Coordinates of C-alpha atoms in Angstrom, one line a residue:
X1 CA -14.4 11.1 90.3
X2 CA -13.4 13.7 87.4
X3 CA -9.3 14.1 87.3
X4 CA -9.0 17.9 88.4
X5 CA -7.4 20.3 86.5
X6 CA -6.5 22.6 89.4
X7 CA -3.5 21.3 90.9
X8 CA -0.8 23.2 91.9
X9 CA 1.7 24.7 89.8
X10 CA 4.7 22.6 91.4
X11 CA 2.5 19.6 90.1
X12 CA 1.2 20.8 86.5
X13 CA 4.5 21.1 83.9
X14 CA 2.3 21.6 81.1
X15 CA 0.5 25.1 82.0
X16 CA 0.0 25.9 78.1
X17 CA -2.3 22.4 77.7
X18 CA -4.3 22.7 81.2
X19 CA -4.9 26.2 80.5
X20 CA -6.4 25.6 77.3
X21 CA -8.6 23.0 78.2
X22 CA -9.7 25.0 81.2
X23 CA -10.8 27.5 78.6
X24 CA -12.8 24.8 76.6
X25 CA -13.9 23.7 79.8
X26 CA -12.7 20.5 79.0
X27 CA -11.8 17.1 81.6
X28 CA -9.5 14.9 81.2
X29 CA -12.0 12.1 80.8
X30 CA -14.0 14.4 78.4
X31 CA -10.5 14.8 76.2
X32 CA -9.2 11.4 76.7
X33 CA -13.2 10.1 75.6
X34 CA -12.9 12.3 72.6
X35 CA -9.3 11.0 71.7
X36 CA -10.8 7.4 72.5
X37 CA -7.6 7.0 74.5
X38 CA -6.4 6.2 78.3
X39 CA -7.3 9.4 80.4
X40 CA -3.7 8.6 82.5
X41 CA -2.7 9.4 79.0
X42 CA -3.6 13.1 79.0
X43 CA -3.0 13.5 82.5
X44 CA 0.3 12.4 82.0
X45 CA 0.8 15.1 79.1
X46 CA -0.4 18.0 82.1
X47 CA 1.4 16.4 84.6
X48 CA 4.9 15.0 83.2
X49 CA 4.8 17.5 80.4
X50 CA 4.5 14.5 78.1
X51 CA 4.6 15.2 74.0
X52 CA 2.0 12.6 72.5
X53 CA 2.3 11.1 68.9
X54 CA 1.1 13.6 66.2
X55 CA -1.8 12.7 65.7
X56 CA -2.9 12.7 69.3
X57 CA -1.4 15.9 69.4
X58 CA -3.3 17.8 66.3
X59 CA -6.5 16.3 67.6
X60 CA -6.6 17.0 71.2
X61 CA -5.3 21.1 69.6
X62 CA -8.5 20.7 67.4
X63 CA -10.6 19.8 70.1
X64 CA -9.9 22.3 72.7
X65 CA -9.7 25.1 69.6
X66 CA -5.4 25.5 70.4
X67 CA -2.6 25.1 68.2
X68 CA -0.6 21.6 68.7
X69 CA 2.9 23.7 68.1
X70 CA 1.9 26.1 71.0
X71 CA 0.7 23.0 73.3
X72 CA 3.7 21.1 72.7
X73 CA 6.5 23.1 71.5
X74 CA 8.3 19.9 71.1
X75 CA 6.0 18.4 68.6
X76 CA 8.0 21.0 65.9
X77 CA 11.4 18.3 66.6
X78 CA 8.8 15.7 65.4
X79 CA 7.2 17.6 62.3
X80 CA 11.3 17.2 61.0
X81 CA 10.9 13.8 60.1
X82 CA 8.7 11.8 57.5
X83 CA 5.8 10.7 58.7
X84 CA 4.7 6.9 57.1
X85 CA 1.8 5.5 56.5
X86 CA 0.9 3.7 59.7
X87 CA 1.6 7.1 61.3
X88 CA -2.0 8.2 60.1
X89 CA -3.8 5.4 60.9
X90 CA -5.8 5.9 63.6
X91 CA -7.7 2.9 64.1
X92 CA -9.3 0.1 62.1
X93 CA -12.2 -1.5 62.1
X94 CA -13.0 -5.0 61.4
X95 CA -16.9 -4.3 59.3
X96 CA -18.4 -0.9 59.2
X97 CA -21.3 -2.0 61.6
X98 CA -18.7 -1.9 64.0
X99 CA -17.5 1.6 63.8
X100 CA -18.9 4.1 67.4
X101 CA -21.6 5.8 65.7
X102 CA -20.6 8.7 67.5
X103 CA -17.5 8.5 65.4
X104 CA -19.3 9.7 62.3
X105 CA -21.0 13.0 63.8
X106 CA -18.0 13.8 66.5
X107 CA -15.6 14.2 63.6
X108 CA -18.6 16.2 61.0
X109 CA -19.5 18.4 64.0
X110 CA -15.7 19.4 64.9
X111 CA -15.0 20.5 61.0
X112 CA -14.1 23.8 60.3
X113 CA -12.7 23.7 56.5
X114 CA -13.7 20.9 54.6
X115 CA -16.3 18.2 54.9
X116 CA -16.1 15.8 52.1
X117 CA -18.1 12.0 51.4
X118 CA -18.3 10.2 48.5
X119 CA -20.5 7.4 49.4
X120 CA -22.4 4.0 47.3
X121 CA -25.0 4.1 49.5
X122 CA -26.0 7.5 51.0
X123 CA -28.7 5.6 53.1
X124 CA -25.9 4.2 55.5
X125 CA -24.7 8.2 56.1
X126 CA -29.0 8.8 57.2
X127 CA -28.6 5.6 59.5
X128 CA -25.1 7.0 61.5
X129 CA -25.8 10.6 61.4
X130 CA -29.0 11.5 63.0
X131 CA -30.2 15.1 61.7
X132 CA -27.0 15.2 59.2
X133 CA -28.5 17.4 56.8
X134 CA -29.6 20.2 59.8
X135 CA -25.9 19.6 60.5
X136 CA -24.4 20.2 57.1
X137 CA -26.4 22.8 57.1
X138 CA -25.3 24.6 60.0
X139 CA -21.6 24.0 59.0
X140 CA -22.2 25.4 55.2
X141 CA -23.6 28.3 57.0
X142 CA -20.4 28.5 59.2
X143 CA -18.5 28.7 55.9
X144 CA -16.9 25.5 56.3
X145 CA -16.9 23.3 52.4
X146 CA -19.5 20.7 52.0
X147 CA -19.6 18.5 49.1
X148 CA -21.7 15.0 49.0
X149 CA -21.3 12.7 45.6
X150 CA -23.4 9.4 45.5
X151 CA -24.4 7.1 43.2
X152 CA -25.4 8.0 39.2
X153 CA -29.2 8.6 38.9
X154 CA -31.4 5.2 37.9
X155 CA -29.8 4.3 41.3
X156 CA -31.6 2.6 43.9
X157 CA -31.1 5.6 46.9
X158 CA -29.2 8.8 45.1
X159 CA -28.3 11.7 47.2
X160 CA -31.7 13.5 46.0
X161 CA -33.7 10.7 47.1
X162 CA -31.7 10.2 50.8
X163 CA -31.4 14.3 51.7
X164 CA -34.0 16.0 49.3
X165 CA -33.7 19.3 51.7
X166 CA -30.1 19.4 51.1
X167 CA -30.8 20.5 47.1
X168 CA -32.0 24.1 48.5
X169 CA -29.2 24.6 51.0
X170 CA -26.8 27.5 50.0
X171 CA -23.1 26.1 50.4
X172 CA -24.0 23.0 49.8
X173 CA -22.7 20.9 46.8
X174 CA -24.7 17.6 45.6
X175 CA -23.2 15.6 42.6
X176 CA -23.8 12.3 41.2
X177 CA -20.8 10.2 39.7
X178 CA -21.0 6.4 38.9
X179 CA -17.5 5.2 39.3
X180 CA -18.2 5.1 43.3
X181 CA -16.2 2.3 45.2
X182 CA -14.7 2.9 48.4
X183 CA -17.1 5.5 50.6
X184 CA -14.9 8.0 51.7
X185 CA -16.2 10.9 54.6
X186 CA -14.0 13.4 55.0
X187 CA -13.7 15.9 57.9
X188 CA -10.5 18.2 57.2
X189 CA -7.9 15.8 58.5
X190 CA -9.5 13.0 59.6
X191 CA -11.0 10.2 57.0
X192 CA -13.3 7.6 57.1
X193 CA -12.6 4.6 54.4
X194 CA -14.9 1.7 53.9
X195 CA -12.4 -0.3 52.1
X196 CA -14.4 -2.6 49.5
X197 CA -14.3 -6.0 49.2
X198 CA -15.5 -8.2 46.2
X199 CA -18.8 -10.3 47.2
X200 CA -19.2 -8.7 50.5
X201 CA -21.6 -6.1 51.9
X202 CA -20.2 -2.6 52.1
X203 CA -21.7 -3.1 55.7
X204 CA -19.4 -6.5 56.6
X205 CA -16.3 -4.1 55.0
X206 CA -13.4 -3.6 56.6
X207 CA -12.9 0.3 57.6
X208 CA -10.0 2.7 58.7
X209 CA -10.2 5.5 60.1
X210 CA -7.3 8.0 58.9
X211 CA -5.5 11.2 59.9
X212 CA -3.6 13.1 57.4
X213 CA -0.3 13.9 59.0
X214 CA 2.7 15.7 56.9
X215 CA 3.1 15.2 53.2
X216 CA 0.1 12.4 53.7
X217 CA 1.5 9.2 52.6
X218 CA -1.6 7.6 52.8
X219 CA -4.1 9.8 52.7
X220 CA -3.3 11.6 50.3
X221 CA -4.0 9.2 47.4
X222 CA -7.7 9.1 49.2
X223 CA -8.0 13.3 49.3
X224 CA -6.4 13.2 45.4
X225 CA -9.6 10.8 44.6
X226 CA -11.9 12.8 46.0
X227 CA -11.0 15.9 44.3
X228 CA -11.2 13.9 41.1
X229 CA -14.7 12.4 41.8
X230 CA -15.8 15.9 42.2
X231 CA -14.6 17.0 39.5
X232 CA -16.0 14.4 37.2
X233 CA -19.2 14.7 39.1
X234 CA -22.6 15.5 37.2
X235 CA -24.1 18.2 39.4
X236 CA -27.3 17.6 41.4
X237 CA -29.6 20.9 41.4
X238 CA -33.2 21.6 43.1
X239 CA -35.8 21.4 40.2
X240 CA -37.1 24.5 39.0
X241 CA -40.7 25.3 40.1
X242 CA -42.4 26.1 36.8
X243 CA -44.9 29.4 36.8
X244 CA -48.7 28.0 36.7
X245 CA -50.4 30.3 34.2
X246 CA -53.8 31.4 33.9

């Protein structure tokens, strides 16, 4: 049976977290599923007025549509000290065939600023994300960033041959680059990294999954490629329909 969130007041320490998960109409399992965590976890934050680790914390905010500093007024103590690399490392998974494929559209569907992948092989983003261009599209419409680099043209699957309907999407930038290595998919904090490995299949790759946290010690040399990739980028642009005369 679903962990209430009505208990008393006596028994809930945490008002500020229960009330905004009431308001997202949010359960405990539902939050702990999200967080792929124990669901004693978060009833323990309600119910013992618990602070979780950062990264728990900014999440769980991001899910139920809260701020993390408001949730756990604690958490600011925390946000003193350096965070180090393992601090934003989520999770890691042995080969990318591995990785919940709910993973890939959970964290593309809960964006609200940037969504960012430089990918290889954009056929492996088709096979993860079902529908993922109606779903960029719906986010570009919602004014949230969207940028997608692949491989150069001459390329066995480019961007324009894996989401054609993407080139005619407003908000929507394609580009082509062919110094690709590790696929990076980026949704505002959180990262995806398909680390490469020399004779192996980018499927049989290891992967981490990342959340930037602080001054990014880790992430950030993945967010500085990315802006770089983009930058170097050769645009990808619908074809222009020529006028049949006559």
């Amino acid at each position: 049976m679903p962990a209430t969130l009505t208990a008393t007041h006596s028994q809930t320490c945490n008002e500020r977290l229960r009330g905004a998960m009431v308001a997202a109409n949010v359960t405990i399992e539902g939050l702990a599923d999200r967080l792929r965590i124990d669901p004693k976890s978060v009833e323990r934050w309600i119910t013992s007025d618990r602070t979780p680790h950062a990264r728990n914390a900014h999440a769980a905010a991001k899910i139920l549509h809260a701020d993390a500093y408001h949730l756990w007024p604690r958490l600011d103590e925390r946000r003193r000290s350096v965070a180090t690399p393992r601090d934003e490392l989520v999770t890691c998974y042995p080969t990318r065939s591995v990785v919940p494929l709910d993973l890939w559209r959970s964290l593309l569907a809960d964006a609200v600023g940037t969504i960012d992948m430089a990918v290889a092989n954009p056929l492996f983003l088709a096979d993860a994300v079902w529908d993922l261009p109606g779903l960029l599209a719906d986010k570009a419409a919602a004014g949230v960033r969207v940028r997608l680099v692949g491989p150069a043209s001459g390329s066995p699957a480019t961007v324009a041959d894996v989401f054609p309907s993407l080139l005619s999407v407003p908000g929507i930038r394609l580009a082509e680059h062919g110094g690709l290595h590790a696929d990076v998919v980026r949704a505002d904090d959180d990262l995806i990294v398909t680390t490469p490995v020399d004779g192996m299949a980018p499927v049989l790759s290891p992967v981490m999954h990342l959340r930037r946290l602080g001054p990014a010690p880790l992430t950030s040399g993945y967010l500085t490629a990315l802006d770089h990739l983009f930058a170097t980028a050769t645009p990808v642009r619908a074809p222009r329909l020529r006028a049949v005369v006559a």
